[in-house]
Amino acid sequence: MNPSSAPSQSSQDKAPAARHEVSGTSILNFLKHFDKKGVRATMRQRVSPATAVYFDKLILRTSWVHRSVLDDIYAAVAMDGGEDAVRRFSLEVTRDGYGPMVRQFAETLLGLMGASPSTLFSRFGAIGGMYEHGTEYRYTELSPRSGELVVRLVESAPRLVFVAWEGVFQFVFELTREQGTVTPVQVSENGQVGRYLLKW
């Protein structure tokens, strides 16, 4: 077993955040997806009043929002199919919302470092750091076609938050044109750590 990297370097690695926050871009991508599916009003009714505010207000892409908004949204999505619905939602939002920007960055990186999913998994902090504060990623290569990715949060999170990353990691396989699998996450340390086995 060979550590492919130390925790992926990003701004939060240098100065750890005290709160787990997501970018305004993330919330806007979620709302855009709900609009596309015609379920924005339904989802607004399912979330708490504190989260419903973000369905109505102007959100700046450069703003930062506490992760509890995601907790609410994932719980609302899960009402329509449990964890599978959250995985699917996360994959679709990642593909449609973040995809164009991330794809350009990823293709450049893959061209320089090699067209393997491990190229992206081992540097996930550089990507995730653009959209989250308070998250650390550590990738360990297990074989040329498999690895373990550990996600550590500064605050405990519900299981669905970790499940959503399964959809994000599945998008990496799309980017690299690999038929890959993400084993359902193992959550530990009171909801602060998620472990993912990745194979392709």
JSON list of N, CA and C in Angstrom, two decimals, residues 85-144:
[
{"chain": "A", "resi": 85, "resn": "ALA", "atom": "N", "xyz": [-31.00, 8.21, -4.08]},
{"chain": "A", "resi": 85, "resn": "ALA", "atom": "CA", "xyz": [-31.45, 9.49, -4.62]},
{"chain": "A", "resi": 85, "resn": "ALA", "atom": "C", "xyz": [-30.40, 10.58, -4.38]},
{"chain": "A", "resi": 86, "resn": "VAL", "atom": "N", "xyz": [-29.75, 10.54, -3.23]},
{"chain": "A", "resi": 86, "resn": "VAL", "atom": "CA", "xyz": [-28.73, 11.53, -2.91]},
{"chain": "A", "resi": 86, "resn": "VAL", "atom": "C", "xyz": [-27.50, 11.33, -3.80]},
{"chain": "A", "resi": 87, "resn": "ARG", "atom": "N", "xyz": [-27.10, 10.08, -4.02]},
{"chain": "A", "resi": 87, "resn": "ARG", "atom": "CA", "xyz": [-25.96, 9.80, -4.91]},
{"chain": "A", "resi": 87, "resn": "ARG", "atom": "C", "xyz": [-26.24, 10.32, -6.32]},
{"chain": "A", "resi": 88, "resn": "ARG", "atom": "N", "xyz": [-27.44, 10.03, -6.80]},
{"chain": "A", "resi": 88, "resn": "ARG", "atom": "CA", "xyz": [-27.82, 10.45, -8.15]},
{"chain": "A", "resi": 88, "resn": "ARG", "atom": "C", "xyz": [-27.89, 11.98, -8.25]},
{"chain": "A", "resi": 89, "resn": "PHE", "atom": "N", "xyz": [-28.49, 12.60, -7.27]},
{"chain": "A", "resi": 89, "resn": "PHE", "atom": "CA", "xyz": [-28.58, 14.06, -7.22]},
{"chain": "A", "resi": 89, "resn": "PHE", "atom": "C", "xyz": [-27.19, 14.69, -7.24]},
{"chain": "A", "resi": 90, "resn": "SER", "atom": "N", "xyz": [-26.29, 14.16, -6.42]},
{"chain": "A", "resi": 90, "resn": "SER", "atom": "CA", "xyz": [-24.94, 14.70, -6.33]},
{"chain": "A", "resi": 90, "resn": "SER", "atom": "C", "xyz": [-24.19, 14.55, -7.64]},
{"chain": "A", "resi": 91, "resn": "LEU", "atom": "N", "xyz": [-24.32, 13.40, -8.28]},
{"chain": "A", "resi": 91, "resn": "LEU", "atom": "CA", "xyz": [-23.66, 13.19, -9.57]},
{"chain": "A", "resi": 91, "resn": "LEU", "atom": "C", "xyz": [-24.19, 14.16, -10.62]},
{"chain": "A", "resi": 92, "resn": "GLU", "atom": "N", "xyz": [-25.51, 14.32, -10.68]},
{"chain": "A", "resi": 92, "resn": "GLU", "atom": "CA", "xyz": [-26.10, 15.19, -11.69]},
{"chain": "A", "resi": 92, "resn": "GLU", "atom": "C", "xyz": [-25.75, 16.66, -11.45]},
{"chain": "A", "resi": 93, "resn": "VAL", "atom": "N", "xyz": [-25.76, 17.09, -10.19]},
{"chain": "A", "resi": 93, "resn": "VAL", "atom": "CA", "xyz": [-25.39, 18.47, -9.88]},
{"chain": "A", "resi": 93, "resn": "VAL", "atom": "C", "xyz": [-23.92, 18.72, -10.20]},
{"chain": "A", "resi": 94, "resn": "THR", "atom": "N", "xyz": [-23.07, 17.75, -9.87]},
{"chain": "A", "resi": 94, "resn": "THR", "atom": "CA", "xyz": [-21.65, 17.90, -10.16]},
{"chain": "A", "resi": 94, "resn": "THR", "atom": "C", "xyz": [-21.41, 17.98, -11.66]},
{"chain": "A", "resi": 95, "resn": "ARG", "atom": "N", "xyz": [-22.06, 17.11, -12.40]},
{"chain": "A", "resi": 95, "resn": "ARG", "atom": "CA", "xyz": [-21.90, 17.07, -13.86]},
{"chain": "A", "resi": 95, "resn": "ARG", "atom": "C", "xyz": [-22.39, 18.37, -14.51]},
{"chain": "A", "resi": 96, "resn": "ASP", "atom": "N", "xyz": [-23.58, 18.83, -14.11]},
{"chain": "A", "resi": 96, "resn": "ASP", "atom": "CA", "xyz": [-24.20, 19.98, -14.77]},
{"chain": "A", "resi": 96, "resn": "ASP", "atom": "C", "xyz": [-23.73, 21.32, -14.21]},
{"chain": "A", "resi": 97, "resn": "GLY", "atom": "N", "xyz": [-23.51, 21.36, -12.89]},
{"chain": "A", "resi": 97, "resn": "GLY", "atom": "CA", "xyz": [-23.19, 22.63, -12.25]},
{"chain": "A", "resi": 97, "resn": "GLY", "atom": "C", "xyz": [-21.71, 22.97, -12.21]},
{"chain": "A", "resi": 98, "resn": "TYR", "atom": "N", "xyz": [-20.91, 21.99, -11.74]},
{"chain": "A", "resi": 98, "resn": "TYR", "atom": "CA", "xyz": [-19.47, 22.23, -11.62]},
{"chain": "A", "resi": 98, "resn": "TYR", "atom": "C", "xyz": [-18.71, 21.75, -12.84]},
{"chain": "A", "resi": 99, "resn": "GLY", "atom": "N", "xyz": [-19.33, 20.84, -13.59]},
{"chain": "A", "resi": 99, "resn": "GLY", "atom": "CA", "xyz": [-18.65, 20.14, -14.67]},
{"chain": "A", "resi": 99, "resn": "GLY", "atom": "C", "xyz": [-17.83, 20.98, -15.62]},
{"chain": "A", "resi": 100, "resn": "PRO", "atom": "N", "xyz": [-18.43, 22.04, -16.22]},
{"chain": "A", "resi": 100, "resn": "PRO", "atom": "CA", "xyz": [-17.66, 22.81, -17.22]},
{"chain": "A", "resi": 100, "resn": "PRO", "atom": "C", "xyz": [-16.36, 23.38, -16.67]},
{"chain": "A", "resi": 101, "resn": "MET", "atom": "N", "xyz": [-16.38, 23.95, -15.47]},
{"chain": "A", "resi": 101, "resn": "MET", "atom": "CA", "xyz": [-15.16, 24.53, -14.90]},
{"chain": "A", "resi": 101, "resn": "MET", "atom": "C", "xyz": [-14.18, 23.45, -14.46]},
{"chain": "A", "resi": 102, "resn": "VAL", "atom": "N", "xyz": [-14.71, 22.43, -13.77]},
{"chain": "A", "resi": 102, "resn": "VAL", "atom": "CA", "xyz": [-13.86, 21.36, -13.27]},
{"chain": "A", "resi": 102, "resn": "VAL", "atom": "C", "xyz": [-13.26, 20.56, -14.43]},
{"chain": "A", "resi": 103, "resn": "ARG", "atom": "N", "xyz": [-14.04, 20.37, -15.48]},
{"chain": "A", "resi": 103, "resn": "ARG", "atom": "CA", "xyz": [-13.56, 19.59, -16.62]},
{"chain": "A", "resi": 103, "resn": "ARG", "atom": "C", "xyz": [-12.32, 20.23, -17.24]},
{"chain": "A", "resi": 104, "resn": "GLN", "atom": "N", "xyz": [-12.33, 21.54, -17.37]},
{"chain": "A", "resi": 104, "resn": "GLN", "atom": "CA", "xyz": [-11.18, 22.23, -17.96]},
{"chain": "A", "resi": 104, "resn": "GLN", "atom": "C", "xyz": [-9.93, 22.06, -17.08]},
{"chain": "A", "resi": 105, "resn": "PHE", "atom": "N", "xyz": [-10.12, 22.24, -15.77]},
{"chain": "A", "resi": 105, "resn": "PHE", "atom": "CA", "xyz": [-9.02, 22.07, -14.83]},
{"chain": "A", "resi": 105, "resn": "PHE", "atom": "C", "xyz": [-8.51, 20.63, -14.85]},
{"chain": "A", "resi": 106, "resn": "ALA", "atom": "N", "xyz": [-9.46, 19.68, -14.84]},
{"chain": "A", "resi": 106, "resn": "ALA", "atom": "CA", "xyz": [-9.09, 18.26, -14.78]},
{"chain": "A", "resi": 106, "resn": "ALA", "atom": "C", "xyz": [-8.37, 17.82, -16.04]},
{"chain": "A", "resi": 107, "resn": "GLU", "atom": "N", "xyz": [-8.83, 18.26, -17.20]},
{"chain": "A", "resi": 107, "resn": "GLU", "atom": "CA", "xyz": [-8.19, 17.85, -18.45]},
{"chain": "A", "resi": 107, "resn": "GLU", "atom": "C", "xyz": [-6.76, 18.36, -18.54]},
{"chain": "A", "resi": 108, "resn": "THR", "atom": "N", "xyz": [-6.53, 19.56, -18.03]},
{"chain": "A", "resi": 108, "resn": "THR", "atom": "CA", "xyz": [-5.16, 20.09, -18.00]},
{"chain": "A", "resi": 108, "resn": "THR", "atom": "C", "xyz": [-4.29, 19.24, -17.09]},
{"chain": "A", "resi": 109, "resn": "LEU", "atom": "N", "xyz": [-4.81, 18.93, -15.90]},
{"chain": "A", "resi": 109, "resn": "LEU", "atom": "CA", "xyz": [-4.07, 18.12, -14.93]},
{"chain": "A", "resi": 109, "resn": "LEU", "atom": "C", "xyz": [-3.81, 16.72, -15.46]},
{"chain": "A", "resi": 110, "resn": "LEU", "atom": "N", "xyz": [-4.82, 16.13, -16.07]},
{"chain": "A", "resi": 110, "resn": "LEU", "atom": "CA", "xyz": [-4.67, 14.77, -16.61]},
{"chain": "A", "resi": 110, "resn": "LEU", "atom": "C", "xyz": [-3.65, 14.74, -17.74]},
{"chain": "A", "resi": 111, "resn": "GLY", "atom": "N", "xyz": [-3.63, 15.81, -18.53]},
{"chain": "A", "resi": 111, "resn": "GLY", "atom": "CA", "xyz": [-2.66, 15.88, -19.62]},
{"chain": "A", "resi": 111, "resn": "GLY", "atom": "C", "xyz": [-1.23, 15.98, -19.11]},
{"chain": "A", "resi": 112, "resn": "LEU", "atom": "N", "xyz": [-1.05, 16.63, -17.98]},
{"chain": "A", "resi": 112, "resn": "LEU", "atom": "CA", "xyz": [0.29, 16.81, -17.42]},
{"chain": "A", "resi": 112, "resn": "LEU", "atom": "C", "xyz": [0.74, 15.63, -16.58]},
{"chain": "A", "resi": 113, "resn": "MET", "atom": "N", "xyz": [-0.19, 15.05, -15.81]},
{"chain": "A", "resi": 113, "resn": "MET", "atom": "CA", "xyz": [0.19, 14.06, -14.80]},
{"chain": "A", "resi": 113, "resn": "MET", "atom": "C", "xyz": [-0.21, 12.63, -15.13]},
{"chain": "A", "resi": 114, "resn": "GLY", "atom": "N", "xyz": [-1.01, 12.45, -16.18]},
{"chain": "A", "resi": 114, "resn": "GLY", "atom": "CA", "xyz": [-1.45, 11.10, -16.52]},
{"chain": "A", "resi": 114, "resn": "GLY", "atom": "C", "xyz": [-2.94, 10.94, -16.42]},
{"chain": "A", "resi": 115, "resn": "ALA", "atom": "N", "xyz": [-3.54, 10.27, -17.41]},
{"chain": "A", "resi": 115, "resn": "ALA", "atom": "CA", "xyz": [-5.00, 10.16, -17.51]},
{"chain": "A", "resi": 115, "resn": "ALA", "atom": "C", "xyz": [-5.54, 9.01, -16.68]},
{"chain": "A", "resi": 116, "resn": "SER", "atom": "N", "xyz": [-5.35, 9.07, -15.39]},
{"chain": "A", "resi": 116, "resn": "SER", "atom": "CA", "xyz": [-5.85, 8.05, -14.47]},
{"chain": "A", "resi": 116, "resn": "SER", "atom": "C", "xyz": [-6.72, 8.71, -13.40]},
{"chain": "A", "resi": 117, "resn": "PRO", "atom": "N", "xyz": [-7.77, 8.04, -12.94]},
{"chain": "A", "resi": 117, "resn": "PRO", "atom": "CA", "xyz": [-8.56, 8.61, -11.84]},
{"chain": "A", "resi": 117, "resn": "PRO", "atom": "C", "xyz": [-7.71, 8.98, -10.64]},
{"chain": "A", "resi": 118, "resn": "SER", "atom": "N", "xyz": [-6.63, 8.22, -10.38]},
{"chain": "A", "resi": 118, "resn": "SER", "atom": "CA", "xyz": [-5.79, 8.51, -9.21]},
{"chain": "A", "resi": 118, "resn": "SER", "atom": "C", "xyz": [-5.16, 9.89, -9.31]},
{"chain": "A", "resi": 119, "resn": "THR", "atom": "N", "xyz": [-4.94, 10.40, -10.52]},
{"chain": "A", "resi": 119, "resn": "THR", "atom": "CA", "xyz": [-4.39, 11.75, -10.70]},
{"chain": "A", "resi": 119, "resn": "THR", "atom": "C", "xyz": [-5.30, 12.78, -10.05]},
{"chain": "A", "resi": 120, "resn": "LEU", "atom": "N", "xyz": [-6.60, 12.60, -10.22]},
{"chain": "A", "resi": 120, "resn": "LEU", "atom": "CA", "xyz": [-7.56, 13.54, -9.63]},
{"chain": "A", "resi": 120, "resn": "LEU", "atom": "C", "xyz": [-7.85, 13.24, -8.17]},
{"chain": "A", "resi": 121, "resn": "PHE", "atom": "N", "xyz": [-8.01, 11.96, -7.84]},
{"chain": "A", "resi": 121, "resn": "PHE", "atom": "CA", "xyz": [-8.30, 11.61, -6.45]},
{"chain": "A", "resi": 121, "resn": "PHE", "atom": "C", "xyz": [-7.18, 12.06, -5.51]},
{"chain": "A", "resi": 122, "resn": "SER", "atom": "N", "xyz": [-5.94, 11.94, -5.95]},
{"chain": "A", "resi": 122, "resn": "SER", "atom": "CA", "xyz": [-4.81, 12.29, -5.09]},
{"chain": "A", "resi": 122, "resn": "SER", "atom": "C", "xyz": [-4.62, 13.80, -4.94]},
{"chain": "A", "resi": 123, "resn": "ARG", "atom": "N", "xyz": [-5.33, 14.56, -5.75]},
{"chain": "A", "resi": 123, "resn": "ARG", "atom": "CA", "xyz": [-5.23, 16.03, -5.69]},
{"chain": "A", "resi": 123, "resn": "ARG", "atom": "C", "xyz": [-6.60, 16.66, -5.47]},
{"chain": "A", "resi": 124, "resn": "PHE", "atom": "N", "xyz": [-7.46, 15.91, -4.80]},
{"chain": "A", "resi": 124, "resn": "PHE", "atom": "CA", "xyz": [-8.84, 16.36, -4.70]},
{"chain": "A", "resi": 124, "resn": "PHE", "atom": "C", "xyz": [-8.99, 17.64, -3.89]},
{"chain": "A", "resi": 125, "resn": "GLY", "atom": "N", "xyz": [-8.08, 17.89, -2.97]},
{"chain": "A", "resi": 125, "resn": "GLY", "atom": "CA", "xyz": [-8.14, 19.11, -2.18]},
{"chain": "A", "resi": 125, "resn": "GLY", "atom": "C", "xyz": [-8.04, 20.36, -3.04]},
{"chain": "A", "resi": 126, "resn": "ALA", "atom": "N", "xyz": [-7.29, 20.27, -4.14]},
{"chain": "A", "resi": 126, "resn": "ALA", "atom": "CA", "xyz": [-7.14, 21.43, -5.03]},
{"chain": "A", "resi": 126, "resn": "ALA", "atom": "C", "xyz": [-8.45, 21.77, -5.71]},
{"chain": "A", "resi": 127, "resn": "ILE", "atom": "N", "xyz": [-9.29, 20.75, -5.93]},
{"chain": "A", "resi": 127, "resn": "ILE", "atom": "CA", "xyz": [-10.59, 20.97, -6.55]},
{"chain": "A", "resi": 127, "resn": "ILE", "atom": "C", "xyz": [-11.63, 21.32, -5.49]},
{"chain": "A", "resi": 128, "resn": "GLY", "atom": "N", "xyz": [-11.73, 20.48, -4.46]},
{"chain": "A", "resi": 128, "resn": "GLY", "atom": "CA", "xyz": [-12.72, 20.69, -3.42]},
{"chain": "A", "resi": 128, "resn": "GLY", "atom": "C", "xyz": [-12.53, 21.99, -2.67]},
{"chain": "A", "resi": 129, "resn": "GLY", "atom": "N", "xyz": [-11.27, 22.42, -2.53]},
{"chain": "A", "resi": 129, "resn": "GLY", "atom": "CA", "xyz": [-10.99, 23.66, -1.80]},
{"chain": "A", "resi": 129, "resn": "GLY", "atom": "C", "xyz": [-11.60, 24.89, -2.42]},
{"chain": "A", "resi": 130, "resn": "MET", "atom": "N", "xyz": [-11.96, 24.82, -3.70]},
{"chain": "A", "resi": 130, "resn": "MET", "atom": "CA", "xyz": [-12.61, 25.95, -4.35]},
{"chain": "A", "resi": 130, "resn": "MET", "atom": "C", "xyz": [-14.06, 26.11, -3.89]},
{"chain": "A", "resi": 131, "resn": "TYR", "atom": "N", "xyz": [-14.64, 25.02, -3.38]},
{"chain": "A", "resi": 131, "resn": "TYR", "atom": "CA", "xyz": [-16.07, 25.03, -3.06]},
{"chain": "A", "resi": 131, "resn": "TYR", "atom": "C", "xyz": [-16.38, 24.73, -1.60]},
{"chain": "A", "resi": 132, "resn": "GLU", "atom": "N", "xyz": [-15.37, 24.37, -0.81]},
{"chain": "A", "resi": 132, "resn": "GLU", "atom": "CA", "xyz": [-15.61, 24.04, 0.59]},
{"chain": "A", "resi": 132, "resn": "GLU", "atom": "C", "xyz": [-14.47, 24.54, 1.47]},
{"chain": "A", "resi": 133, "resn": "HIS", "atom": "N", "xyz": [-14.81, 24.87, 2.71]},
{"chain": "A", "resi": 133, "resn": "HIS", "atom": "CA", "xyz": [-13.84, 25.13, 3.76]},
{"chain": "A", "resi": 133, "resn": "HIS", "atom": "C", "xyz": [-14.07, 24.10, 4.86]},
{"chain": "A", "resi": 134, "resn": "GLY", "atom": "N", "xyz": [-12.99, 23.65, 5.47]},
{"chain": "A", "resi": 134, "resn": "GLY", "atom": "CA", "xyz": [-13.13, 22.72, 6.60]},
{"chain": "A", "resi": 134, "resn": "GLY", "atom": "C", "xyz": [-13.16, 21.27, 6.22]},
{"chain": "A", "resi": 135, "resn": "THR", "atom": "N", "xyz": [-12.58, 20.93, 5.05]},
{"chain": "A", "resi": 135, "resn": "THR", "atom": "CA", "xyz": [-12.55, 19.55, 4.57]},
{"chain": "A", "resi": 135, "resn": "THR", "atom": "C", "xyz": [-11.14, 19.18, 4.17]},
{"chain": "A", "resi": 136, "resn": "GLU", "atom": "N", "xyz": [-10.70, 17.99, 4.58]},
{"chain": "A", "resi": 136, "resn": "GLU", "atom": "CA", "xyz": [-9.38, 17.49, 4.20]},
{"chain": "A", "resi": 136, "resn": "GLU", "atom": "C", "xyz": [-9.54, 16.16, 3.48]},
{"chain": "A", "resi": 137, "resn": "TYR", "atom": "N", "xyz": [-8.80, 15.98, 2.40]},
{"chain": "A", "resi": 137, "resn": "TYR", "atom": "CA", "xyz": [-8.85, 14.74, 1.61]},
{"chain": "A", "resi": 137, "resn": "TYR", "atom": "C", "xyz": [-7.48, 14.07, 1.66]},
{"chain": "A", "resi": 138, "resn": "ARG", "atom": "N", "xyz": [-7.48, 12.75, 1.88]},
{"chain": "A", "resi": 138, "resn": "ARG", "atom": "CA", "xyz": [-6.24, 11.98, 1.85]},
{"chain": "A", "resi": 138, "resn": "ARG", "atom": "C", "xyz": [-6.45, 10.73, 1.01]},
{"chain": "A", "resi": 139, "resn": "TYR", "atom": "N", "xyz": [-5.67, 10.61, -0.06]},
{"chain": "A", "resi": 139, "resn": "TYR", "atom": "CA", "xyz": [-5.81, 9.48, -0.97]},
{"chain": "A", "resi": 139, "resn": "TYR", "atom": "C", "xyz": [-4.63, 8.54, -0.80]},
{"chain": "A", "resi": 140, "resn": "THR", "atom": "N", "xyz": [-4.92, 7.24, -0.75]},
{"chain": "A", "resi": 140, "resn": "THR", "atom": "CA", "xyz": [-3.89, 6.21, -0.68]},
{"chain": "A", "resi": 140, "resn": "THR", "atom": "C", "xyz": [-4.10, 5.23, -1.83]},
{"chain": "A", "resi": 141, "resn": "GLU", "atom": "N", "xyz": [-3.09, 5.06, -2.64]},
{"chain": "A", "resi": 141, "resn": "GLU", "atom": "CA", "xyz": [-3.17, 4.11, -3.75]},
{"chain": "A", "resi": 141, "resn": "GLU", "atom": "C", "xyz": [-3.05, 2.69, -3.21]},
{"chain": "A", "resi": 142, "resn": "LEU", "atom": "N", "xyz": [-3.98, 1.82, -3.58]},
{"chain": "A", "resi": 142, "resn": "LEU", "atom": "CA", "xyz": [-3.94, 0.43, -3.16]},
{"chain": "A", "resi": 142, "resn": "LEU", "atom": "C", "xyz": [-3.41, -0.48, -4.26]},
{"chain": "A", "resi": 143, "resn": "SER", "atom": "N", "xyz": [-3.63, -0.07, -5.51]},
{"chain": "A", "resi": 143, "resn": "SER", "atom": "CA", "xyz": [-3.11, -0.78, -6.67]},
{"chain": "A", "resi": 143, "resn": "SER", "atom": "C", "xyz": [-3.16, 0.21, -7.83]},
{"chain": "A", "resi": 144, "resn": "PRO", "atom": "N", "xyz": [-2.64, -0.15, -9.00]},
{"chain": "A", "resi": 144, "resn": "PRO", "atom": "CA", "xyz": [-2.73, 0.78, -10.13]},
{"chain": "A", "resi": 144, "resn": "PRO", "atom": "C", "xyz": [-4.17, 1.14, -10.52]}
]
